[in-house]
Short mmCIF file of C-alpha atoms in Angstrom, two decimals:
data_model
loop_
_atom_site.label_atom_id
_atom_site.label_comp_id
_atom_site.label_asym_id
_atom_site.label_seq_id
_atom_site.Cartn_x
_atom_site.Cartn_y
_atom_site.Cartn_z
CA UNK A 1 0.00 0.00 0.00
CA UNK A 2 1.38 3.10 -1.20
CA UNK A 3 1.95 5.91 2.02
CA UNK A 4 1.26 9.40 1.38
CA UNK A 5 0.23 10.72 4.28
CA UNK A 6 -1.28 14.57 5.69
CA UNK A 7 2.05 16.31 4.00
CA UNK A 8 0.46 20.16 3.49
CA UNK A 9 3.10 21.93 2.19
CA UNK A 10 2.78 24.48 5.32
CA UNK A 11 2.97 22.00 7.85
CA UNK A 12 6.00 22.27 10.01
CA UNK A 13 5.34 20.48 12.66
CA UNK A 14 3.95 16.44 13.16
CA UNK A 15 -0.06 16.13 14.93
CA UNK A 16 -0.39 13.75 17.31
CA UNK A 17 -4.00 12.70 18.15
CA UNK A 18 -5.23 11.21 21.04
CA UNK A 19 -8.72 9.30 20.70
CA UNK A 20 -9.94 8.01 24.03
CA UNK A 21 -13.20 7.45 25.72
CA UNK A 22 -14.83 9.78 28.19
CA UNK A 23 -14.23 7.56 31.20
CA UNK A 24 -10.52 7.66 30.37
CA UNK A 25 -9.98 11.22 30.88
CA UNK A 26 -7.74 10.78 33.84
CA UNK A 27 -5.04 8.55 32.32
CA UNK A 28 -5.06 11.08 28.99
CA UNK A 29 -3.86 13.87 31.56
CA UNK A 30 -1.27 11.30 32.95
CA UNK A 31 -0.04 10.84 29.43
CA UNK A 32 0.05 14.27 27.87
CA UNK A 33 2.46 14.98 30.61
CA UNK A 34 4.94 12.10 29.16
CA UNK A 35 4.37 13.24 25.76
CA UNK A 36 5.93 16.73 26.15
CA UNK A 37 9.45 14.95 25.72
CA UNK A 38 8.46 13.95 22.36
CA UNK A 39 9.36 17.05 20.46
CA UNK A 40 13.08 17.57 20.08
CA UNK A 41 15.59 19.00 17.80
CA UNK A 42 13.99 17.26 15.16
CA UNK A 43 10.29 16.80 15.31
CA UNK A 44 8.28 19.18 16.59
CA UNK A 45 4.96 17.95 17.90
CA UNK A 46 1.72 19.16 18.62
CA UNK A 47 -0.40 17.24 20.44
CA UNK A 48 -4.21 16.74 20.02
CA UNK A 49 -7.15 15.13 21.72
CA UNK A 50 -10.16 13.55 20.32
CA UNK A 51 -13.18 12.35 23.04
CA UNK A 52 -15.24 9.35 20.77
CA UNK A 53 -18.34 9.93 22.40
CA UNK A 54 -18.37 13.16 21.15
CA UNK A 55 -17.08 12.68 18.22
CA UNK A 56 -20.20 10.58 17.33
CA UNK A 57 -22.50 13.99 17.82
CA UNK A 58 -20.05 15.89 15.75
CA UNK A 59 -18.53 13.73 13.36
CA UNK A 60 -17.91 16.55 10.83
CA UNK A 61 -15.30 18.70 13.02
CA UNK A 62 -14.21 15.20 14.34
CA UNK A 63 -13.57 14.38 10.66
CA UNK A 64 -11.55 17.42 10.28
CA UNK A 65 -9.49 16.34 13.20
CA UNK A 66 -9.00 13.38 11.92
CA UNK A 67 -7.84 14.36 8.61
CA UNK A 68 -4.65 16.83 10.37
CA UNK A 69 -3.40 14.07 12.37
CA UNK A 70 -0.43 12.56 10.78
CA UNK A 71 -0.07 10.18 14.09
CA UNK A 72 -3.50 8.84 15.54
CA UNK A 73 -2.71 6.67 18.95
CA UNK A 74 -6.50 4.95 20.19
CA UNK A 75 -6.19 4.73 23.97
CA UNK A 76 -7.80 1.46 24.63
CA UNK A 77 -9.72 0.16 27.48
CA UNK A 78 -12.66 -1.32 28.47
CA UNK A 79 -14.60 1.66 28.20
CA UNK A 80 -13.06 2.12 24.48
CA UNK A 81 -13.80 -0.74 23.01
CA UNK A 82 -17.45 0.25 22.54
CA UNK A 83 -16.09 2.28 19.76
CA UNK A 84 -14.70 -1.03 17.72
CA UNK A 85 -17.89 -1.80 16.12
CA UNK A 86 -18.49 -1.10 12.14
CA UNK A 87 -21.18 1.35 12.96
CA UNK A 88 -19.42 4.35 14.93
CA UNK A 89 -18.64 6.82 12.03
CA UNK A 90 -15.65 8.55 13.60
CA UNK A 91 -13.48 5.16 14.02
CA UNK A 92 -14.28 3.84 10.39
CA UNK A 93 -12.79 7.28 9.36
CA UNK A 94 -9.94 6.78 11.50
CA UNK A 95 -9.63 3.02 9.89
CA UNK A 96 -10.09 4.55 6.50
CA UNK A 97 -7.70 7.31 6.87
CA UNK A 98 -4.75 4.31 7.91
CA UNK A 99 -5.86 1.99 5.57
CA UNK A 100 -5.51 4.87 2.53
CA UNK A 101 -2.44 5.55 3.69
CA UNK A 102 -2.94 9.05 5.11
CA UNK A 103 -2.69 8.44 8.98
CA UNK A 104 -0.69 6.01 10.79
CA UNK A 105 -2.80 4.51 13.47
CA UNK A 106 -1.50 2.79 16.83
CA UNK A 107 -3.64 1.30 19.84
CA UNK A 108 -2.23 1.69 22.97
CA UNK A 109 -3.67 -0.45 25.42
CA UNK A 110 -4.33 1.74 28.60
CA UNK A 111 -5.25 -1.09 30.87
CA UNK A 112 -5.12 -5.24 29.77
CA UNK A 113 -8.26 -5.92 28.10
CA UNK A 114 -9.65 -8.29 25.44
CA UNK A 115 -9.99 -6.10 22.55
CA UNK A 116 -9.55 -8.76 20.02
CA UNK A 117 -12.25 -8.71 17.52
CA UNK A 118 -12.87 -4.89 17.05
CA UNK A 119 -12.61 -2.94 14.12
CA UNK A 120 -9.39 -1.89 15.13
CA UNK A 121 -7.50 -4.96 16.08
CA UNK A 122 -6.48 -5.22 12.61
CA UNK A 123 -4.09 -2.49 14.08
CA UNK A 124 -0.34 -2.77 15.13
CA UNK A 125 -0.17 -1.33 18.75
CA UNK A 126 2.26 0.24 20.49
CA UNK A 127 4.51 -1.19 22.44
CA UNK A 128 4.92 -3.57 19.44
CA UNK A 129 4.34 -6.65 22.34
CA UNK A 130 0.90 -5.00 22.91
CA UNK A 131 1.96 -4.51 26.74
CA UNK A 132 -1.05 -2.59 29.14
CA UNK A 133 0.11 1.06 30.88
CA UNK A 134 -1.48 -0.57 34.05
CA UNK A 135 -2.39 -3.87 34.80
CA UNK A 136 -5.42 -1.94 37.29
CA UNK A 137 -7.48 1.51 37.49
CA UNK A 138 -5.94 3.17 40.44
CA UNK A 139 -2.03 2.11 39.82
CA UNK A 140 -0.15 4.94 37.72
CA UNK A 141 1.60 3.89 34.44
CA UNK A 142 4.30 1.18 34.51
CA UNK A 143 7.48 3.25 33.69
CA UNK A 144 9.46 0.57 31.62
CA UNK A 145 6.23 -0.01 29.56
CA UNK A 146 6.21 3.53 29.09
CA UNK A 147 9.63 4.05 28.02
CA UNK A 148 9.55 1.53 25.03
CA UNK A 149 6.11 3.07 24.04
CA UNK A 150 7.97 6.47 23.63
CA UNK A 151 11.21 4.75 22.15
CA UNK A 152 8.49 3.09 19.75
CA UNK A 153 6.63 6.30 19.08
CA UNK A 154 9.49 8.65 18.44
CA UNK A 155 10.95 6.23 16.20
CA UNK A 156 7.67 6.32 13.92
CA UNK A 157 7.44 9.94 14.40
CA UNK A 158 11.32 10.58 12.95
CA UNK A 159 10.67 8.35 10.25
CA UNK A 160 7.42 10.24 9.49
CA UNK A 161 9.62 13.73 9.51
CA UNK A 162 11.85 12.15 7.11
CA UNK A 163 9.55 10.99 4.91
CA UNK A 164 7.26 14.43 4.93
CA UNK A 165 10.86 16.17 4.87
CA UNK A 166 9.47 18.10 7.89
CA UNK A 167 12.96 19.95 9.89
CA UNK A 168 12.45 21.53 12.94
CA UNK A 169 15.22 23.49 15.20
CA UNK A 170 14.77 22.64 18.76
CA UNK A 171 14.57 26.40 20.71
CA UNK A 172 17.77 25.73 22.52
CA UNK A 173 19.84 24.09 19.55
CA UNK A 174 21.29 27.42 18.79
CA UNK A 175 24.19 28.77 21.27
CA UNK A 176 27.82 29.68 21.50
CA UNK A 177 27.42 28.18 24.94
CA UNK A 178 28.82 25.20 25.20
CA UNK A 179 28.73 24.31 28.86
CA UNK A 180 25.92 21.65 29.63
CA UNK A 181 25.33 19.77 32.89
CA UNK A 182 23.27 16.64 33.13
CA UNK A 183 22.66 13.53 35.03
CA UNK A 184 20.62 10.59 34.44
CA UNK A 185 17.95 9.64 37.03
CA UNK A 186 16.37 6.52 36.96
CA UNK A 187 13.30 6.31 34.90
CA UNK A 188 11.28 4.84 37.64
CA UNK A 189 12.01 7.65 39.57
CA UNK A 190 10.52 10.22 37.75
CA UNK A 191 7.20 7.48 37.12
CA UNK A 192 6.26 7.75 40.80
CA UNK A 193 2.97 8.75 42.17
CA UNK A 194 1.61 12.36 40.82
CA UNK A 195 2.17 13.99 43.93
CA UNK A 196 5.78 12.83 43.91
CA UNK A 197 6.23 13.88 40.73
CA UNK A 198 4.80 17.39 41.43
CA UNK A 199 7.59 18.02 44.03
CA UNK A 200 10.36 17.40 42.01
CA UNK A 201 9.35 20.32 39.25
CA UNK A 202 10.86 22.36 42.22
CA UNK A 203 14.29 20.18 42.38
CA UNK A 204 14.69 19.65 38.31
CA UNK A 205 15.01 22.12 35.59
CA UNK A 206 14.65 19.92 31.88
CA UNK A 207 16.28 20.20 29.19
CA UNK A 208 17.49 17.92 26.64
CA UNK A 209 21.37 16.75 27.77
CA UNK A 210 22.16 17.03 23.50
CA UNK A 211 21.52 20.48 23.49
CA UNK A 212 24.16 23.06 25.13
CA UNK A 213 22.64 24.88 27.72
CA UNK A 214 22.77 28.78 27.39
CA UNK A 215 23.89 31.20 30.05
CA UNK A 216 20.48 32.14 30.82
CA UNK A 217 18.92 28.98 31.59
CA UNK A 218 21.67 28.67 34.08
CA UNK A 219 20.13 31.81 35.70
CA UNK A 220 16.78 30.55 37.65
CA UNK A 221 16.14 34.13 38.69
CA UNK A 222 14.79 33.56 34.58
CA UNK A 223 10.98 33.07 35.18
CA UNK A 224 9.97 32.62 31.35
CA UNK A 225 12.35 30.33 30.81
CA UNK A 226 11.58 28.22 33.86
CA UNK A 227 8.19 27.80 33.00
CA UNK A 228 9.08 26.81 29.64
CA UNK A 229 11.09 23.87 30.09
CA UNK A 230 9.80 23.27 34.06
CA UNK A 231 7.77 19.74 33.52
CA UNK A 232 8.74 16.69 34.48
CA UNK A 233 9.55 14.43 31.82
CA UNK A 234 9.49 10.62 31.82
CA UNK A 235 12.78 9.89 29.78
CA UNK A 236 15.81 9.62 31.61
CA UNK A 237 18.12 11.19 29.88
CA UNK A 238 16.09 14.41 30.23
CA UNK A 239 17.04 16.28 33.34
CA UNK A 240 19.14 19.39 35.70
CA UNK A 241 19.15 19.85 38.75
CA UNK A 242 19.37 22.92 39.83
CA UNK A 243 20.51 22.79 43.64
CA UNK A 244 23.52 21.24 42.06
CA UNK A 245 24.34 24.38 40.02
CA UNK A 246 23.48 26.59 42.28
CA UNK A 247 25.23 24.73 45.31
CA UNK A 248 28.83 24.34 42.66
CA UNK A 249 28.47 28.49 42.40
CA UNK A 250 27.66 28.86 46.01
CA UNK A 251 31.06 26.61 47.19
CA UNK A 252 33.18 28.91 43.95
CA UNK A 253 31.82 31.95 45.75
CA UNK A 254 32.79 30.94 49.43
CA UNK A 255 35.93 29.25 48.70
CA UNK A 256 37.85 33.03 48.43
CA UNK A 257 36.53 33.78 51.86
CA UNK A 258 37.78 31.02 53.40
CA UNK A 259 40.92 31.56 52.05
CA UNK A 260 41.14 35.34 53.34
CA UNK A 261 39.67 34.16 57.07
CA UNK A 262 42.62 31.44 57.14
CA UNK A 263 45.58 34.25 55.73
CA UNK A 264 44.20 36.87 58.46
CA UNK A 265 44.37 34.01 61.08
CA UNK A 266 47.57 32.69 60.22
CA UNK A 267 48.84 36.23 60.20
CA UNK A 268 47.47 37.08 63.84
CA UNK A 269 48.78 34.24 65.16
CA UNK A 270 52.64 35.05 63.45
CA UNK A 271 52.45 38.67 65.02
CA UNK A 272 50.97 37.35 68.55
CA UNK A 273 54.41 35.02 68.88
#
């Protein structure tokens, strides 16, 4: 099957749309969180949602969303698979759309469920094994599982860029700077519960380790620029701390001091004797 895809020629960045159903509205505002990371120096992304139920009342501006998505993930669950019958309009347009060639369309299985059967199990999911983002309702996203569906998805989205010849410079790719500082936390770290996760946007300031790091994002007196890159991002790789910087200027600082108290001491002592 020949793959064209949504390639308008003013179309600089990739859509990523997000079909889910109405009782899943919780784990979409988990994963929009993780999906920041996926724009970089080379794909820029803008991320979309789609709610099926109501995308059944309106099917015309649901079939316009539909139609700019170059990346369609369906978010499946129990709830979703109502939608995987022949007769809901907005999913045979979203089956349409893959099967011309114009979308590429991934299920994601939110929690394990037996979707086999539905219109859309024709589909390849992602994670390629088909692995759930929770095995119940109330646990939070299993953070290996999540980290090969981003691997996965950021694969298919460069090899989408490449193929629609889309380039896009990543905001801090630019700089004469060329000091960076970086560590790599563990992944499961930063996959905790929410509220744990909400405390350490106070301890990290992200950016991505391949770009250098310009003199102002150093500065955290730099309130635009905190908010800009101050989320907490699932990928490892993707991470500053900034008591560290701030505590290696403090210790420069102080070190002179010390060095002055321990001369005058010295000194005092000489002239005492």
């Amino acid at each position: 099957m020949k793959q064209h895809y949504n390639s308008s020629a003013n179309a600089k960045q990739l859509t990523l749309l997000c079909c889910y159903a109405a009782e899943d509205q919780e784990q979409l505002s988990s994963l929009k969180r993780y999906f920041v990371s996926l724009s970089d120096e080379r794909v820029c992304v803008r991320l979309a949602t789609l709610d099926m139920d109501a995308a059944s009342l309106g099917l015309a501006e649901a079939s316009v969303t539909i139609s700019e998505a170059h990346i369609i993930l369906l978010l499946v669950s129990d709830a979703f698979k109502r939608f995987g019958d022949d007769k809901h309009r907005a999913m045979e347009h979203i089956l349409n759309s893959a099967r011309h060639g114009d979308t590429r369309v991934f299920p994601v299985v939110l929690r394990k469920t037996r979707w086999a059967g539905t219109s859309f199990s024709i589909l390849r999911p992602l994670p390629a094994n088909g692995a759930a983002l929770q095995t119940r309702i109330e646990e939070h996203f299993d953070a290996s599982i999540m980290a090969i569906l981003l691997n996965e998805l950021r694969m298919e989205m460069h090899k989408l860029a490449d193929t629609l010849g889309i380039a896009q410079d990543h905001p801090l790719a630019h700089t004469n700077d060329d000091v960076r500082y970086a560590y790599s936390p563990d992944v499961q770290a930063v996959a905790e519960d929410e509220k744990q996760r909400e405390a350490m946007t106070d301890e990290l300031l992200l950016l991505p380790t391949h770009s250098p790091i310009p003199q102002s994002a150093r500065d955290t007196s730099n309130k635009s620029l905190t908010r800009w890159v101050k989320v907490v991002l699932p990928k490892a790789d993707y991470a500053l701390p900034r008591r560290r910087i701030a505590l290696r200027h403090q210790v420069r600082r102080s070190v002179p001091r010390v060095v002055i108290v321990v001369v005058v001491v010295c000194l005092t002592c000489s002239l005492s004797h």
